[in-house]
Amino acid sequence: MSLLLNVDSLRKVYGHAKHEETAILKDVSFSLQRGEIVGLIGASGAGKSTVGRILASLEQQNGGTIWFDGSDLTELTGKRRRAFAKDIQMIFQDPYDSLSGRMCIQDLVEEPLIIQKYEKDSAKRRQLVNEALSLVSLDPKKYGARFPHELSGGERQRVGVARALVCRPKLIICDEPTSMLDTSLRLELIGLLKKLNEQFGIAYLFITHDIALTKGFCHRLLVLYEGHIVDQGFTETVIEYPEHPFTIKLIEALRSLENTKGESQ
Ligand SMILES: Nc1ncnc2c1ncn2[C@@H]1O[C@H](COP(=O)(O)OP(=O)(O)OP(=O)(O)O)[C@@H](O)[C@H]1O
Ligand SMILES: [Mg+2]
């Protein structure tokens, strides 16, 4: 195993208030190995998406360092930052919201290649798009010219995966990508992510509320609470034998949420 990401004392404050007490992320530190799947759990509003957005360069941190694949991301600017940006991609919760309805599937998957200046030759770009679509089991001939509203929720989420995948990233931040899918589609997406992890060694930071889903998928879990990572360890150990009082509470809360969901289904 070798280190891919090391986040040290990450800090984020929204708005004008820069006081320590109002910081969403106070001192977030964790690391991730190449090809590792790490779950990030925490109560709603704990700052999980904020961590993800900062790592994906969609948001700026207020302090701390992010060491990624040999460089300090927080010190990179311009071309070098963009070059790293392609190695950390993101899959979003809402496949309806995250895809522009005005672009066809082929163009949506090609867009990251153009933005990242990954491939200049348009024929080669098309080939990469077709490969990415095939990897997520969407036949390019059948789906390429369609628009997002002509796809099912599960298919749309797979387009999101293809977009994240097309630049061959080293890390994908998955921000609750399964929460809007029903149980069978959830498992299908997890199966797809597992396959891509095994095939390409892509690491994931998998943000979720669904602890059942993390079992057998995430190698390790991180618990975010009040701006800190308060607990971490192998998934089964954290879930079955939570030690930290915050983890015990959180696991209980997530379990009761799951039970309520189960009863209402
Ligand atoms: N752009 C913003 N401006 C101000 N406050 C923000 C902004 N984005 C997020 N916040 C606040 O930061 C906190 C953390 O938000 P974040 O979205 O990271 O939480 P989360 O852990 O992902 O929650 P959830 O599980 O509900 O998705 C919340 O209190 C939120 O209201
Ligand atoms: Mg969130």
PDB file of C-alpha atoms and ligand atoms in Angstrom:
ATOM      1  CA  MET A   1       0.000   0.000   0.000  1.00  0.00           C
ATOM      2  CA  SER A   2       1.188   3.504  -0.664  1.00  0.00           C
ATOM      3  CA  LEU A   3      -0.161   6.814   0.419  1.00  0.00           C
ATOM      4  CA  LEU A   4      -2.386   8.735  -2.025  1.00  0.00           C
ATOM      5  CA  LEU A   5      -3.935  11.435   0.134  1.00  0.00           C
ATOM      6  CA  ASN A   6      -3.075  12.985   3.444  1.00  0.00           C
ATOM      7  CA  VAL A   7      -5.330  15.665   4.857  1.00  0.00           C
ATOM      8  CA  ASP A   8      -3.876  17.507   7.805  1.00  0.00           C
ATOM      9  CA  SER A   9      -5.698  19.967  10.106  1.00  0.00           C
ATOM     10  CA  LEU A  10      -8.198  20.982   7.419  1.00  0.00           C
ATOM     11  CA  ARG A  11     -10.248  24.017   8.422  1.00  0.00           C
ATOM     12  CA  LYS A  12     -13.306  25.640   6.853  1.00  0.00           C
ATOM     13  CA  VAL A  13     -15.349  28.601   8.015  1.00  0.00           C
ATOM     14  CA  TYR A  14     -18.301  29.856   5.987  1.00  0.00           C
ATOM     15  CA  GLY A  15     -19.269  33.507   5.821  1.00  0.00           C
ATOM     16  CA  HIS A  16     -17.497  36.396   7.462  1.00  0.00           C
ATOM     17  CA  ALA A  17     -17.125  34.919  10.910  1.00  0.00           C
ATOM     18  CA  LYS A  18     -13.634  33.522  11.102  1.00  0.00           C
ATOM     19  CA  HIS A  19     -13.803  32.420  14.740  1.00  0.00           C
ATOM     20  CA  GLU A  20     -12.720  28.952  15.625  1.00  0.00           C
ATOM     21  CA  GLU A  21     -16.114  28.239  17.293  1.00  0.00           C
ATOM     22  CA  THR A  22     -18.048  28.811  14.068  1.00  0.00           C
ATOM     23  CA  ALA A  23     -15.763  26.708  11.868  1.00  0.00           C
ATOM     24  CA  ILE A  24     -17.572  23.819  10.171  1.00  0.00           C
ATOM     25  CA  LEU A  25     -14.311  21.920   9.846  1.00  0.00           C
ATOM     26  CA  LYS A  26     -11.978  22.640  12.740  1.00  0.00           C
ATOM     27  CA  ASP A  27      -9.170  20.137  12.513  1.00  0.00           C
ATOM     28  CA  VAL A  28      -9.898  17.373  10.029  1.00  0.00           C
ATOM     29  CA  SER A  29      -7.029  14.940   9.520  1.00  0.00           C
ATOM     30  CA  PHE A  30      -7.041  11.596   7.746  1.00  0.00           C
ATOM     31  CA  SER A  31      -5.269   9.699   5.017  1.00  0.00           C
ATOM     32  CA  LEU A  32      -6.163   7.387   2.191  1.00  0.00           C
ATOM     33  CA  GLN A  33      -4.037   4.769   0.415  1.00  0.00           C
ATOM     34  CA  ARG A  34      -3.968   4.146  -3.342  1.00  0.00           C
ATOM     35  CA  GLY A  35      -6.967   2.059  -4.364  1.00  0.00           C
ATOM     36  CA  GLU A  36      -8.515   2.280  -0.913  1.00  0.00           C
ATOM     37  CA  ILE A  37     -12.256   2.755  -0.330  1.00  0.00           C
ATOM     38  CA  VAL A  38     -12.875   4.892   2.725  1.00  0.00           C
ATOM     39  CA  GLY A  39     -16.344   5.766   4.014  1.00  0.00           C
ATOM     40  CA  LEU A  40     -17.039   9.140   5.605  1.00  0.00           C
ATOM     41  CA  ILE A  41     -19.989   9.183   7.974  1.00  0.00           C
ATOM     42  CA  GLY A  42     -21.378  11.865  10.257  1.00  0.00           C
ATOM     43  CA  ALA A  43     -24.638  13.589  11.163  1.00  0.00           C
ATOM     44  CA  SER A  44     -26.397  15.820   8.642  1.00  0.00           C
ATOM     45  CA  GLY A  45     -24.641  19.179   8.570  1.00  0.00           C
ATOM     46  CA  ALA A  46     -21.411  17.764  10.017  1.00  0.00           C
ATOM     47  CA  GLY A  47     -19.450  18.980   6.997  1.00  0.00           C
ATOM     48  CA  LYS A  48     -19.000  15.782   4.959  1.00  0.00           C
ATOM     49  CA  SER A  49     -19.866  17.398   1.614  1.00  0.00           C
ATOM     50  CA  THR A  50     -17.662  20.341   2.524  1.00  0.00           C
ATOM     51  CA  VAL A  51     -14.692  17.977   2.911  1.00  0.00           C
ATOM     52  CA  GLY A  52     -15.555  16.417  -0.459  1.00  0.00           C
ATOM     53  CA  ARG A  53     -15.964  19.735  -2.260  1.00  0.00           C
ATOM     54  CA  ILE A  54     -12.660  21.050  -0.915  1.00  0.00           C
ATOM     55  CA  LEU A  55     -10.842  17.900  -2.056  1.00  0.00           C
ATOM     56  CA  ALA A  56     -12.451  18.198  -5.503  1.00  0.00           C
ATOM     57  CA  SER A  57     -11.286  21.840  -5.698  1.00  0.00           C
ATOM     58  CA  LEU A  58     -14.884  23.104  -5.805  1.00  0.00           C
ATOM     59  CA  GLU A  59     -14.340  25.026  -2.611  1.00  0.00           C
ATOM     60  CA  GLN A  60     -11.433  26.705  -0.866  1.00  0.00           C
ATOM     61  CA  GLN A  61     -10.236  25.667   2.597  1.00  0.00           C
ATOM     62  CA  ASN A  62      -9.323  28.220   5.275  1.00  0.00           C
ATOM     63  CA  GLY A  63      -6.438  26.262   6.679  1.00  0.00           C
ATOM     64  CA  GLY A  64      -4.605  22.970   6.745  1.00  0.00           C
ATOM     65  CA  THR A  65      -2.797  21.012   4.080  1.00  0.00           C
ATOM     66  CA  ILE A  66      -3.923  18.502   1.479  1.00  0.00           C
ATOM     67  CA  TRP A  67      -1.079  16.316   0.291  1.00  0.00           C
ATOM     68  CA  PHE A  68      -2.137  14.392  -2.804  1.00  0.00           C
ATOM     69  CA  ASP A  69       0.024  12.089  -4.893  1.00  0.00           C
ATOM     70  CA  GLY A  70       3.284  13.855  -4.161  1.00  0.00           C
ATOM     71  CA  SER A  71       2.242  17.501  -3.951  1.00  0.00           C
ATOM     72  CA  ASP A  72       0.576  19.900  -1.567  1.00  0.00           C
ATOM     73  CA  LEU A  73      -2.721  20.728  -3.323  1.00  0.00           C
ATOM     74  CA  THR A  74      -3.265  23.809  -1.218  1.00  0.00           C
ATOM     75  CA  GLU A  75      -0.133  25.385  -2.673  1.00  0.00           C
ATOM     76  CA  LEU A  76      -0.868  24.605  -6.317  1.00  0.00           C
ATOM     77  CA  THR A  77      -2.292  27.148  -8.689  1.00  0.00           C
ATOM     78  CA  GLY A  78      -2.986  27.493 -12.407  1.00  0.00           C
ATOM     79  CA  LYS A  79      -1.943  24.664 -14.714  1.00  0.00           C
ATOM     80  CA  ARG A  80      -0.531  22.397 -12.020  1.00  0.00           C
ATOM     81  CA  ARG A  81      -3.693  22.680  -9.940  1.00  0.00           C
ATOM     82  CA  ARG A  82      -5.825  21.862 -13.012  1.00  0.00           C
ATOM     83  CA  ALA A  83      -3.619  18.872 -13.773  1.00  0.00           C
ATOM     84  CA  PHE A  84      -4.269  17.572 -10.275  1.00  0.00           C
ATOM     85  CA  ALA A  85      -7.953  18.429 -10.462  1.00  0.00           C
ATOM     86  CA  LYS A  86      -8.441  15.748 -13.109  1.00  0.00           C
ATOM     87  CA  ASP A  87      -7.082  13.145 -10.702  1.00  0.00           C
ATOM     88  CA  ILE A  88      -9.760  13.908  -8.103  1.00  0.00           C
ATOM     89  CA  GLN A  89     -13.279  13.692  -9.506  1.00  0.00           C
ATOM     90  CA  MET A  90     -16.649  13.786  -7.813  1.00  0.00           C
ATOM     91  CA  ILE A  91     -19.963  11.944  -8.125  1.00  0.00           C
ATOM     92  CA  PHE A  92     -22.935  13.829  -6.728  1.00  0.00           C
ATOM     93  CA  GLN A  93     -26.015  12.814  -4.803  1.00  0.00           C
ATOM     94  CA  ASP A  94     -28.604  14.045  -7.254  1.00  0.00           C
ATOM     95  CA  PRO A  95     -28.283  12.722 -10.798  1.00  0.00           C
ATOM     96  CA  TYR A  96     -31.129  15.066 -11.852  1.00  0.00           C
ATOM     97  CA  ASP A  97     -29.374  18.122 -10.582  1.00  0.00           C
ATOM     98  CA  SER A  98     -25.773  17.407 -11.491  1.00  0.00           C
ATOM     99  CA  LEU A  99     -26.274  16.923 -15.245  1.00  0.00           C
ATOM    100  CA  SER A 100     -27.130  19.799 -17.530  1.00  0.00           C
ATOM    101  CA  GLY A 101     -30.395  18.997 -19.293  1.00  0.00           C
ATOM    102  CA  ARG A 102     -29.293  20.832 -22.431  1.00  0.00           C
ATOM    103  CA  MET A 103     -26.412  18.500 -23.258  1.00  0.00           C
ATOM    104  CA  CYS A 104     -26.664  14.996 -24.726  1.00  0.00           C
ATOM    105  CA  ILE A 105     -24.995  12.109 -22.893  1.00  0.00           C
ATOM    106  CA  GLN A 106     -22.031  11.965 -25.262  1.00  0.00           C
ATOM    107  CA  ASP A 107     -21.294  15.686 -24.742  1.00  0.00           C
ATOM    108  CA  LEU A 108     -21.798  15.421 -20.981  1.00  0.00           C
ATOM    109  CA  VAL A 109     -19.169  12.690 -20.726  1.00  0.00           C
ATOM    110  CA  GLU A 110     -16.850  14.542 -23.114  1.00  0.00           C
ATOM    111  CA  GLU A 111     -17.057  17.799 -21.143  1.00  0.00           C
ATOM    112  CA  PRO A 112     -14.508  16.864 -18.399  1.00  0.00           C
ATOM    113  CA  LEU A 113     -11.996  15.852 -21.107  1.00  0.00           C
ATOM    114  CA  ILE A 114     -12.315  19.297 -22.689  1.00  0.00           C
ATOM    115  CA  ILE A 115     -12.271  21.223 -19.412  1.00  0.00           C
ATOM    116  CA  GLN A 116      -9.213  19.322 -18.183  1.00  0.00           C
ATOM    117  CA  LYS A 117      -7.540  19.560 -21.622  1.00  0.00           C
ATOM    118  CA  TYR A 118      -7.060  15.803 -21.306  1.00  0.00           C
ATOM    119  CA  GLU A 119      -7.158  15.026 -25.033  1.00  0.00           C
ATOM    120  CA  LYS A 120      -6.948  17.483 -27.924  1.00  0.00           C
ATOM    121  CA  ASP A 121      -7.933  15.115 -30.719  1.00  0.00           C
ATOM    122  CA  SER A 122     -11.719  14.979 -31.011  1.00  0.00           C
ATOM    123  CA  ALA A 123     -11.810  11.468 -32.497  1.00  0.00           C
ATOM    124  CA  LYS A 124      -9.700  10.171 -29.592  1.00  0.00           C
ATOM    125  CA  ARG A 125     -11.989  12.026 -27.181  1.00  0.00           C
ATOM    126  CA  ARG A 126     -15.007  10.267 -28.676  1.00  0.00           C
ATOM    127  CA  GLN A 127     -13.262   6.955 -28.203  1.00  0.00           C
ATOM    128  CA  LEU A 128     -12.614   7.726 -24.526  1.00  0.00           C
ATOM    129  CA  VAL A 129     -16.266   8.742 -24.120  1.00  0.00           C
ATOM    130  CA  ASN A 130     -17.446   5.496 -25.700  1.00  0.00           C
ATOM    131  CA  GLU A 131     -15.123   3.496 -23.451  1.00  0.00           C
ATOM    132  CA  ALA A 132     -16.366   5.297 -20.337  1.00  0.00           C
ATOM    133  CA  LEU A 133     -20.017   4.739 -21.311  1.00  0.00           C
ATOM    134  CA  SER A 134     -19.370   1.058 -22.011  1.00  0.00           C
ATOM    135  CA  LEU A 135     -17.649   0.684 -18.627  1.00  0.00           C
ATOM    136  CA  VAL A 136     -20.833   1.857 -16.892  1.00  0.00           C
ATOM    137  CA  SER A 137     -22.892  -0.467 -19.114  1.00  0.00           C
ATOM    138  CA  LEU A 138     -24.491   2.235 -21.245  1.00  0.00           C
ATOM    139  CA  ASP A 139     -24.252   1.365 -24.926  1.00  0.00           C
ATOM    140  CA  PRO A 140     -22.792   4.516 -26.568  1.00  0.00           C
ATOM    141  CA  LYS A 141     -24.788   3.908 -29.751  1.00  0.00           C
ATOM    142  CA  LYS A 142     -28.045   3.660 -27.852  1.00  0.00           C
ATOM    143  CA  TYR A 143     -27.490   6.346 -25.196  1.00  0.00           C
ATOM    144  CA  GLY A 144     -24.933   8.785 -26.650  1.00  0.00           C
ATOM    145  CA  ALA A 145     -27.385  11.075 -28.425  1.00  0.00           C
ATOM    146  CA  ARG A 146     -30.042  10.994 -25.689  1.00  0.00           C
ATOM    147  CA  PHE A 147     -30.632  13.745 -23.143  1.00  0.00           C
ATOM    148  CA  PRO A 148     -30.698  13.257 -19.337  1.00  0.00           C
ATOM    149  CA  HIS A 149     -34.529  13.470 -19.168  1.00  0.00           C
ATOM    150  CA  GLU A 150     -34.684  10.470 -21.490  1.00  0.00           C
ATOM    151  CA  LEU A 151     -32.862   8.275 -18.962  1.00  0.00           C
ATOM    152  CA  SER A 152     -33.913   6.510 -15.764  1.00  0.00           C
ATOM    153  CA  GLY A 153     -32.515   7.647 -12.403  1.00  0.00           C
ATOM    154  CA  GLY A 154     -30.087   4.724 -12.283  1.00  0.00           C
ATOM    155  CA  GLU A 155     -28.898   5.361 -15.846  1.00  0.00           C
ATOM    156  CA  ARG A 156     -28.428   9.048 -15.087  1.00  0.00           C
ATOM    157  CA  GLN A 157     -26.315   8.212 -12.058  1.00  0.00           C
ATOM    158  CA  ARG A 158     -24.200   5.929 -14.274  1.00  0.00           C
ATOM    159  CA  VAL A 159     -23.633   8.903 -16.601  1.00  0.00           C
ATOM    160  CA  GLY A 160     -22.351  10.723 -13.499  1.00  0.00           C
ATOM    161  CA  VAL A 161     -19.936   7.848 -12.908  1.00  0.00           C
ATOM    162  CA  ALA A 162     -18.823   7.904 -16.573  1.00  0.00           C
ATOM    163  CA  ARG A 163     -18.120  11.647 -16.308  1.00  0.00           C
ATOM    164  CA  ALA A 164     -16.059  11.071 -13.167  1.00  0.00           C
ATOM    165  CA  LEU A 165     -14.253   8.155 -14.750  1.00  0.00           C
ATOM    166  CA  VAL A 166     -13.416   9.468 -18.189  1.00  0.00           C
ATOM    167  CA  CYS A 167     -10.224  11.311 -17.133  1.00  0.00           C
ATOM    168  CA  ARG A 168      -9.001   8.169 -15.313  1.00  0.00           C
ATOM    169  CA  PRO A 169      -8.798   9.781 -11.868  1.00  0.00           C
ATOM    170  CA  LYS A 170      -6.896   8.344  -8.926  1.00  0.00           C
ATOM    171  CA  LEU A 171      -9.578   9.340  -6.444  1.00  0.00           C
ATOM    172  CA  ILE A 172     -13.336   9.773  -6.785  1.00  0.00           C
ATOM    173  CA  ILE A 173     -15.305  11.583  -4.087  1.00  0.00           C
ATOM    174  CA  CYS A 174     -18.723   9.924  -3.956  1.00  0.00           C
ATOM    175  CA  ASP A 175     -21.134  12.263  -2.147  1.00  0.00           C
ATOM    176  CA  GLU A 176     -24.098  10.060  -1.257  1.00  0.00           C
ATOM    177  CA  PRO A 177     -24.411   8.821  -4.841  1.00  0.00           C
ATOM    178  CA  THR A 178     -26.901   6.109  -3.891  1.00  0.00           C
ATOM    179  CA  SER A 179     -29.276   8.024  -1.640  1.00  0.00           C
ATOM    180  CA  MET A 180     -31.771   8.817  -4.393  1.00  0.00           C
ATOM    181  CA  LEU A 181     -31.804   5.307  -5.802  1.00  0.00           C
ATOM    182  CA  ASP A 182     -33.945   2.379  -4.689  1.00  0.00           C
ATOM    183  CA  THR A 183     -32.356  -0.641  -3.012  1.00  0.00           C
ATOM    184  CA  SER A 184     -31.622  -2.730  -6.110  1.00  0.00           C
ATOM    185  CA  LEU A 185     -30.151   0.236  -8.012  1.00  0.00           C
ATOM    186  CA  ARG A 186     -28.089   1.102  -4.942  1.00  0.00           C
ATOM    187  CA  LEU A 187     -26.505  -2.331  -4.932  1.00  0.00           C
ATOM    188  CA  GLU A 188     -25.996  -2.141  -8.689  1.00  0.00           C
ATOM    189  CA  LEU A 189     -24.112   1.143  -8.349  1.00  0.00           C
ATOM    190  CA  ILE A 190     -21.979  -0.232  -5.496  1.00  0.00           C
ATOM    191  CA  GLY A 191     -21.191  -3.268  -7.685  1.00  0.00           C
ATOM    192  CA  LEU A 192     -20.133  -0.941 -10.510  1.00  0.00           C
ATOM    193  CA  LEU A 193     -17.933   1.162  -8.209  1.00  0.00           C
ATOM    194  CA  LYS A 194     -16.318  -2.015  -6.847  1.00  0.00           C
ATOM    195  CA  LYS A 195     -15.602  -3.245 -10.372  1.00  0.00           C
ATOM    196  CA  LEU A 196     -13.957   0.075 -11.333  1.00  0.00           C
ATOM    197  CA  ASN A 197     -11.940   0.029  -8.112  1.00  0.00           C
ATOM    198  CA  GLU A 198     -10.636  -3.449  -8.895  1.00  0.00           C
ATOM    199  CA  GLN A 199     -10.041  -2.749 -12.597  1.00  0.00           C
ATOM    200  CA  PHE A 200      -8.366   0.663 -12.367  1.00  0.00           C
ATOM    201  CA  GLY A 201      -7.334   0.906  -8.713  1.00  0.00           C
ATOM    202  CA  ILE A 202      -9.403   4.075  -8.263  1.00  0.00           C
ATOM    203  CA  ALA A 203      -9.702   5.074  -4.601  1.00  0.00           C
ATOM    204  CA  TYR A 204     -12.998   6.408  -3.238  1.00  0.00           C
ATOM    205  CA  LEU A 205     -13.958   8.685  -0.410  1.00  0.00           C
ATOM    206  CA  PHE A 206     -17.525   7.467  -0.001  1.00  0.00           C
ATOM    207  CA  ILE A 207     -19.798   9.870   1.873  1.00  0.00           C
ATOM    208  CA  THR A 208     -22.945   8.178   3.123  1.00  0.00           C
ATOM    209  CA  HIS A 209     -25.684   7.872   5.731  1.00  0.00           C
ATOM    210  CA  ASP A 210     -26.227   4.246   4.838  1.00  0.00           C
ATOM    211  CA  ILE A 211     -24.007   2.203   7.149  1.00  0.00           C
ATOM    212  CA  ALA A 212     -25.349  -1.103   5.820  1.00  0.00           C
ATOM    213  CA  LEU A 213     -23.976  -0.163   2.417  1.00  0.00           C
ATOM    214  CA  THR A 214     -20.480   0.442   3.763  1.00  0.00           C
ATOM    215  CA  LYS A 215     -20.132  -3.168   4.936  1.00  0.00           C
ATOM    216  CA  GLY A 216     -18.249  -5.237   2.395  1.00  0.00           C
ATOM    217  CA  PHE A 217     -17.582  -2.092   0.348  1.00  0.00           C
ATOM    218  CA  CYS A 218     -15.581   0.399   2.406  1.00  0.00           C
ATOM    219  CA  HIS A 219     -12.253  -0.834   3.717  1.00  0.00           C
ATOM    220  CA  ARG A 220     -12.241   1.777   6.462  1.00  0.00           C
ATOM    221  CA  LEU A 221     -14.627   4.318   7.984  1.00  0.00           C
ATOM    222  CA  LEU A 222     -14.042   7.860   9.201  1.00  0.00           C
ATOM    223  CA  VAL A 223     -16.444   9.539  11.611  1.00  0.00           C
ATOM    224  CA  LEU A 224     -16.814  13.310  11.355  1.00  0.00           C
ATOM    225  CA  TYR A 225     -18.209  15.126  14.361  1.00  0.00           C
ATOM    226  CA  GLU A 226     -18.093  18.763  15.377  1.00  0.00           C
ATOM    227  CA  GLY A 227     -15.347  19.596  12.934  1.00  0.00           C
ATOM    228  CA  HIS A 228     -13.029  16.692  13.767  1.00  0.00           C
ATOM    229  CA  ILE A 229     -12.513  13.105  12.694  1.00  0.00           C
ATOM    230  CA  VAL A 230     -13.349  11.590  16.067  1.00  0.00           C
ATOM    231  CA  ASP A 231     -13.095   7.946  15.136  1.00  0.00           C
ATOM    232  CA  GLN A 232     -11.695   5.760  12.401  1.00  0.00           C
ATOM    233  CA  GLY A 233     -10.943   2.131  11.771  1.00  0.00           C
ATOM    234  CA  PHE A 234     -11.865  -0.935   9.748  1.00  0.00           C
ATOM    235  CA  THR A 235     -15.535  -0.715   8.711  1.00  0.00           C
ATOM    236  CA  GLU A 236     -16.792  -3.796  10.563  1.00  0.00           C
ATOM    237  CA  THR A 237     -14.929  -2.822  13.737  1.00  0.00           C
ATOM    238  CA  VAL A 238     -16.319   0.731  13.763  1.00  0.00           C
ATOM    239  CA  ILE A 239     -19.877  -0.501  13.151  1.00  0.00           C
ATOM    240  CA  GLU A 240     -19.943  -3.552  15.395  1.00  0.00           C
ATOM    241  CA  TYR A 241     -17.773  -2.275  18.229  1.00  0.00           C
ATOM    242  CA  PRO A 242     -18.052   1.514  18.252  1.00  0.00           C
ATOM    243  CA  GLU A 243     -15.995   2.917  21.083  1.00  0.00           C
ATOM    244  CA  HIS A 244     -16.117   6.661  20.837  1.00  0.00           C
ATOM    245  CA  PRO A 245     -19.321   8.063  22.435  1.00  0.00           C
ATOM    246  CA  PHE A 246     -20.082  10.080  19.286  1.00  0.00           C
ATOM    247  CA  THR A 247     -19.701   7.013  17.091  1.00  0.00           C
ATOM    248  CA  ILE A 248     -22.015   4.981  19.349  1.00  0.00           C
ATOM    249  CA  LYS A 249     -24.672   7.699  19.122  1.00  0.00           C
ATOM    250  CA  LEU A 250     -24.254   8.124  15.383  1.00  0.00           C
ATOM    251  CA  ILE A 251     -24.435   4.403  14.615  1.00  0.00           C
ATOM    252  CA  GLU A 252     -27.573   4.133  16.784  1.00  0.00           C
ATOM    253  CA  ALA A 253     -29.136   7.127  15.020  1.00  0.00           C
ATOM    254  CA  LEU A 254     -28.292   5.825  11.559  1.00  0.00           C
ATOM    255  CA  ARG A 255     -29.585   2.364  12.502  1.00  0.00           C
ATOM    256  CA  SER A 256     -32.920   3.743  13.715  1.00  0.00           C
ATOM    257  CA  LEU A 257     -33.137   5.819  10.519  1.00  0.00           C
ATOM    258  CA  GLU A 258     -32.596   2.623   8.534  1.00  0.00           C
ATOM    259  CA  ASN A 259     -35.242   0.774  10.581  1.00  0.00           C
ATOM    260  CA  THR A 260     -37.783   3.552  10.007  1.00  0.00           C
ATOM    261  CA  LYS A 261     -36.996   3.484   6.304  1.00  0.00           C
ATOM    262  CA  GLY A 262     -37.385  -0.298   6.302  1.00  0.00           C
ATOM    263  CA  GLU A 263     -40.786  -0.088   7.984  1.00  0.00           C
ATOM    264  CA  SER A 264     -42.072   2.575   5.600  1.00  0.00           C
ATOM    265  CA  GLN A 265     -41.009   0.618   2.483  1.00  0.00           C
TER     266      GLN A 265
HETATM  267  N1  LIG B   1     -21.897  27.721   0.922  1.00  0.00           N
HETATM  268  C1  LIG B   1     -22.209  27.686   2.214  1.00  0.00           C
HETATM  269  N2  LIG B   1     -22.365  28.820   2.931  1.00  0.00           N
HETATM  270  C2  LIG B   1     -22.641  28.809   4.234  1.00  0.00           C
HETATM  271  N3  LIG B   1     -22.816  27.679   4.947  1.00  0.00           N
HETATM  272  C3  LIG B   1     -22.689  26.518   4.286  1.00  0.00           C
HETATM  273  C4  LIG B   1     -22.390  26.449   2.890  1.00  0.00           C
HETATM  274  N4  LIG B   1     -22.331  25.143   2.529  1.00  0.00           N
HETATM  275  C5  LIG B   1     -22.582  24.433   3.633  1.00  0.00           C
HETATM  276  N5  LIG B   1     -22.805  25.247   4.689  1.00  0.00           N
HETATM  277  C6  LIG B   1     -23.076  24.821   6.067  1.00  0.00           C
HETATM  278  O1  LIG B   1     -22.004  23.997   6.501  1.00  0.00           O
HETATM  279  C7  LIG B   1     -22.485  22.904   7.260  1.00  0.00           C
HETATM  280  C8  LIG B   1     -21.943  21.630   6.655  1.00  0.00           C
HETATM  281  O2  LIG B   1     -22.560  21.420   5.406  1.00  0.00           O
HETATM  282  P1  LIG B   1     -22.300  20.113   4.541  1.00  0.00           P
HETATM  283  O3  LIG B   1     -23.124  20.227   3.326  1.00  0.00           O
HETATM  284  O4  LIG B   1     -20.846  19.923   4.369  1.00  0.00           O
HETATM  285  O5  LIG B   1     -22.865  18.988   5.529  1.00  0.00           O
HETATM  286  P2  LIG B   1     -23.057  17.429   5.306  1.00  0.00           P
HETATM  287  O6  LIG B   1     -22.340  16.715   6.404  1.00  0.00           O
HETATM  288  O7  LIG B   1     -22.699  17.071   3.914  1.00  0.00           O
HETATM  289  O8  LIG B   1     -24.623  17.263   5.546  1.00  0.00           O
HETATM  290  P3  LIG B   1     -25.678  16.271   4.811  1.00  0.00           P
HETATM  291  O9  LIG B   1     -25.451  14.917   5.444  1.00  0.00           O
HETATM  292  O10 LIG B   1     -27.012  16.825   5.221  1.00  0.00           O
HETATM  293  O11 LIG B   1     -25.436  16.291   3.346  1.00  0.00           O
HETATM  294  C9  LIG B   1     -23.996  23.037   7.300  1.00  0.00           C
HETATM  295  O12 LIG B   1     -24.365  23.630   8.508  1.00  0.00           O
HETATM  296  C10 LIG B   1     -24.310  23.948   6.142  1.00  0.00           C
HETATM  297  O13 LIG B   1     -25.462  24.707   6.401  1.00  0.00           O
HETATM  298 MG    MG B   2     -23.788  16.417   2.250  1.00  0.00          MG
END
